[in-house]
Amino acid sequence: VQLQASGGGLVQTGGSLRLSCTNSGGTLRTNAVGWFRQAPGKEREFVSSISWSAPNKYYTDSVKGRFTISRDNTKNTVYLQMDNLKPEDTAVYFCAAQSRDKTFYSSQYAYAYNYWGHGTLVTVSS
């Protein structure tokens, strides 16, 4: 599994971005995938996750109603649509994938992920 996150950039408050996570080393279709972020001087935090079959999703409270996670298994890609962005969303965003032996409940926690990609920077200006 070789994950690649893309789609970050600079946006004004209230704007939108869509992040993408792909696996250049094979398929993502059987993995739960999560998004995490790390702001300068802060610890990495959970943002959202989606089960491999897509009906189950988690969001951290601060992004509920603004971010939407989805996946297109035909394209081997997981998306994070981010709307109504705020300056506090500024961070490096990482995608990660679980191995299939992990429970989806554990997808809210960084320790439960086996594979991590390089991050993509999201900057929201005020």
C-alpha atoms as a printed R data frame, in Angstrom:
    type eleno elety resid chain resno       x      y      z
1   ATOM     1    CA   VAL     A     1   0.000  0.000  0.000
2   ATOM     2    CA   GLN     A     2   1.424  3.350 -1.056
3   ATOM     3    CA   LEU     A     3  -0.931  6.169 -0.231
4   ATOM     4    CA   GLN     A     4  -0.861  9.571 -1.822
5   ATOM     5    CA   ALA     A     5  -2.886 12.512 -0.579
6   ATOM     6    CA   SER     A     6  -3.509 15.475 -2.862
7   ATOM     7    CA   GLY     A     7  -5.766 18.455 -3.296
8   ATOM     8    CA   GLY     A     8  -4.501 20.798 -0.623
9   ATOM     9    CA   GLY     A     9  -3.940 24.468 -1.199
10  ATOM    10    CA   LEU     A    10  -4.656 27.999 -0.054
11  ATOM    11    CA   VAL     A    11  -8.271 29.052  0.326
12  ATOM    12    CA   GLN     A    12 -10.125 31.881  2.018
13  ATOM    13    CA   THR     A    13 -12.425 31.427  4.984
14  ATOM    14    CA   GLY     A    14 -15.702 29.934  3.805
15  ATOM    15    CA   GLY     A    15 -14.112 28.323  0.781
16  ATOM    16    CA   SER     A    16 -13.941 24.673 -0.243
17  ATOM    17    CA   LEU     A    17 -11.349 22.096 -1.132
18  ATOM    18    CA   ARG     A    18 -11.548 18.428 -2.034
19  ATOM    19    CA   LEU     A    19  -8.759 16.155 -0.918
20  ATOM    20    CA   SER     A    20  -8.079 12.840 -2.628
21  ATOM    21    CA   CYS     A    21  -6.330  9.738 -1.339
22  ATOM    22    CA   THR     A    22  -5.173  7.081 -3.756
23  ATOM    23    CA   ASN     A    23  -3.163  3.900 -3.414
24  ATOM    24    CA   SER     A    24  -0.480  3.680 -6.031
25  ATOM    25    CA   GLY     A    25   0.555  0.289 -4.678
26  ATOM    26    CA   GLY     A    26  -2.697 -1.522 -5.331
27  ATOM    27    CA   THR     A    27  -6.319 -1.352 -4.301
28  ATOM    28    CA   LEU     A    28  -8.013  0.490 -1.460
29  ATOM    29    CA   ARG     A    29 -11.282 -1.293 -1.951
30  ATOM    30    CA   THR     A    30 -10.900 -3.570  1.055
31  ATOM    31    CA   ASN     A    31  -9.485 -1.036  3.511
32  ATOM    32    CA   ALA     A    32 -11.089  1.425  5.854
33  ATOM    33    CA   VAL     A    33  -9.492  4.799  5.197
34  ATOM    34    CA   GLY     A    34  -9.134  7.745  7.498
35  ATOM    35    CA   TRP     A    35  -8.086 11.371  7.308
36  ATOM    36    CA   PHE     A    36  -6.017 12.985 10.004
37  ATOM    37    CA   ARG     A    37  -4.532 16.443 10.286
38  ATOM    38    CA   GLN     A    38  -1.692 18.097 12.112
39  ATOM    39    CA   ALA     A    39  -1.528 21.822 12.690
40  ATOM    40    CA   PRO     A    40   1.753 23.567 13.526
41  ATOM    41    CA   GLY     A    41   2.737 22.884 17.118
42  ATOM    42    CA   LYS     A    42  -0.132 20.489 17.676
43  ATOM    43    CA   GLU     A    43  -0.586 16.751 17.767
44  ATOM    44    CA   ARG     A    44  -2.051 14.815 14.892
45  ATOM    45    CA   GLU     A    45  -5.824 14.559 15.226
46  ATOM    46    CA   PHE     A    46  -8.516 12.420 13.695
47  ATOM    47    CA   VAL     A    47 -10.774 14.093 11.127
48  ATOM    48    CA   SER     A    48 -12.885 11.436  9.443
49  ATOM    49    CA   SER     A    49 -12.949  7.803  8.361
50  ATOM    50    CA   ILE     A    50 -14.955  5.581  6.062
51  ATOM    51    CA   SER     A    51 -15.389  1.830  6.107
52  ATOM    52    CA   TRP     A    52 -14.312 -0.237  3.120
53  ATOM    53    CA   SER     A    53 -17.923 -0.817  2.054
54  ATOM    54    CA   ALA     A    54 -18.754  2.874  2.588
55  ATOM    55    CA   PRO     A    55 -21.930  2.875  4.682
56  ATOM    56    CA   ASN     A    56 -20.085  3.633  7.913
57  ATOM    57    CA   LYS     A    57 -18.412  6.970  8.553
58  ATOM    58    CA   TYR     A    58 -16.989  8.870 11.485
59  ATOM    59    CA   TYR     A    59 -16.339 12.587 11.813
60  ATOM    60    CA   THR     A    60 -14.722 14.565 14.560
61  ATOM    61    CA   ASP     A    61 -17.160 17.059 16.060
62  ATOM    62    CA   SER     A    62 -15.410 20.150 14.734
63  ATOM    63    CA   VAL     A    63 -15.973 19.172 11.088
64  ATOM    64    CA   LYS     A    64 -19.456 17.671 11.243
65  ATOM    65    CA   GLY     A    65 -21.760 19.368  8.790
66  ATOM    66    CA   ARG     A    66 -18.837 20.883  6.866
67  ATOM    67    CA   PHE     A    67 -16.739 17.923  5.716
68  ATOM    68    CA   THR     A    68 -17.916 14.880  3.779
69  ATOM    69    CA   ILE     A    69 -15.919 11.698  3.299
70  ATOM    70    CA   SER     A    70 -16.682  9.409  0.381
71  ATOM    71    CA   ARG     A    71 -15.029  6.766 -1.707
72  ATOM    72    CA   ASP     A    72 -15.111  5.622 -5.305
73  ATOM    73    CA   ASN     A    73 -13.799  2.098 -5.355
74  ATOM    74    CA   THR     A    74 -13.840  2.041 -9.151
75  ATOM    75    CA   LYS     A    75 -11.224  4.781 -9.014
76  ATOM    76    CA   ASN     A    76  -9.436  3.399 -5.969
77  ATOM    77    CA   THR     A    77  -9.833  6.784 -4.333
78  ATOM    78    CA   VAL     A    78 -11.176  8.219 -1.091
79  ATOM    79    CA   TYR     A    79 -12.242 11.857 -0.983
80  ATOM    80    CA   LEU     A    80 -12.621 14.458  1.724
81  ATOM    81    CA   GLN     A    81 -14.859 17.307  0.617
82  ATOM    82    CA   MET     A    82 -14.231 20.280  2.870
83  ATOM    83    CA   ASP     A    83 -16.723 23.130  2.775
84  ATOM    84    CA   ASN     A    84 -17.083 26.301  4.818
85  ATOM    85    CA   LEU     A    85 -13.428 26.118  5.740
86  ATOM    86    CA   LYS     A    86 -12.184 28.008  8.767
87  ATOM    87    CA   PRO     A    87  -8.683 29.224  9.715
88  ATOM    88    CA   GLU     A    88  -8.574 26.537 12.421
89  ATOM    89    CA   ASP     A    89  -8.759 23.902  9.665
90  ATOM    90    CA   THR     A    90  -5.273 24.923  8.567
91  ATOM    91    CA   ALA     A    91  -3.053 21.859  8.836
92  ATOM    92    CA   VAL     A    92  -1.240 19.147  6.949
93  ATOM    93    CA   TYR     A    93  -3.808 16.497  6.088
94  ATOM    94    CA   PHE     A    94  -2.844 12.830  5.944
95  ATOM    95    CA   CYS     A    95  -4.732  9.833  4.702
96  ATOM    96    CA   ALA     A    96  -4.209  6.413  6.190
97  ATOM    97    CA   ALA     A    97  -5.496  2.903  5.602
98  ATOM    98    CA   GLN     A    98  -6.291  0.103  7.994
99  ATOM    99    CA   SER     A    99  -5.599 -3.542  7.424
100 ATOM   100    CA   ARG     A   100  -8.724 -5.655  7.319
101 ATOM   101    CA   ASP     A   101  -8.152 -7.219 10.728
102 ATOM   102    CA   LYS     A   102  -8.913 -3.882 12.427
103 ATOM   103    CA   THR     A   103 -12.357 -2.918 13.643
104 ATOM   104    CA   PHE     A   104 -13.979  0.091 12.064
105 ATOM   105    CA   TYR     A   105 -14.539  1.572 15.526
106 ATOM   106    CA   SER     A   106 -10.764  1.808 15.902
107 ATOM   107    CA   SER     A   107 -10.536  3.898 12.725
108 ATOM   108    CA   GLN     A   108 -10.911  6.981 14.926
109 ATOM   109    CA   TYR     A   109  -7.461  6.367 16.385
110 ATOM   110    CA   ALA     A   110  -4.092  6.794 14.693
111 ATOM   111    CA   TYR     A   111  -2.617  3.689 16.318
112 ATOM   112    CA   ALA     A   112  -5.065  1.500 14.386
113 ATOM   113    CA   TYR     A   113  -3.639  2.361 10.977
114 ATOM   114    CA   ASN     A   114  -1.020  0.332  9.201
115 ATOM   115    CA   TYR     A   115  -0.363  2.568  6.229
116 ATOM   116    CA   TRP     A   116   0.177  6.307  5.975
117 ATOM   117    CA   GLY     A   117   0.696  8.613  3.063
118 ATOM   118    CA   HIS     A   118   2.541 11.875  2.835
119 ATOM   119    CA   GLY     A   119   0.423 14.832  3.757
120 ATOM   120    CA   THR     A   120  -1.074 17.652  1.777
121 ATOM   121    CA   LEU     A   121  -1.100 21.183  3.174
122 ATOM   122    CA   VAL     A   122  -4.368 23.041  3.612
123 ATOM   123    CA   THR     A   123  -4.118 26.723  4.477
124 ATOM   124    CA   VAL     A   124  -7.235 28.756  5.227
125 ATOM   125    CA   SER     A   125  -6.730 32.495  5.315
126 ATOM   126    CA   SER     A   126  -8.901 34.780  7.417
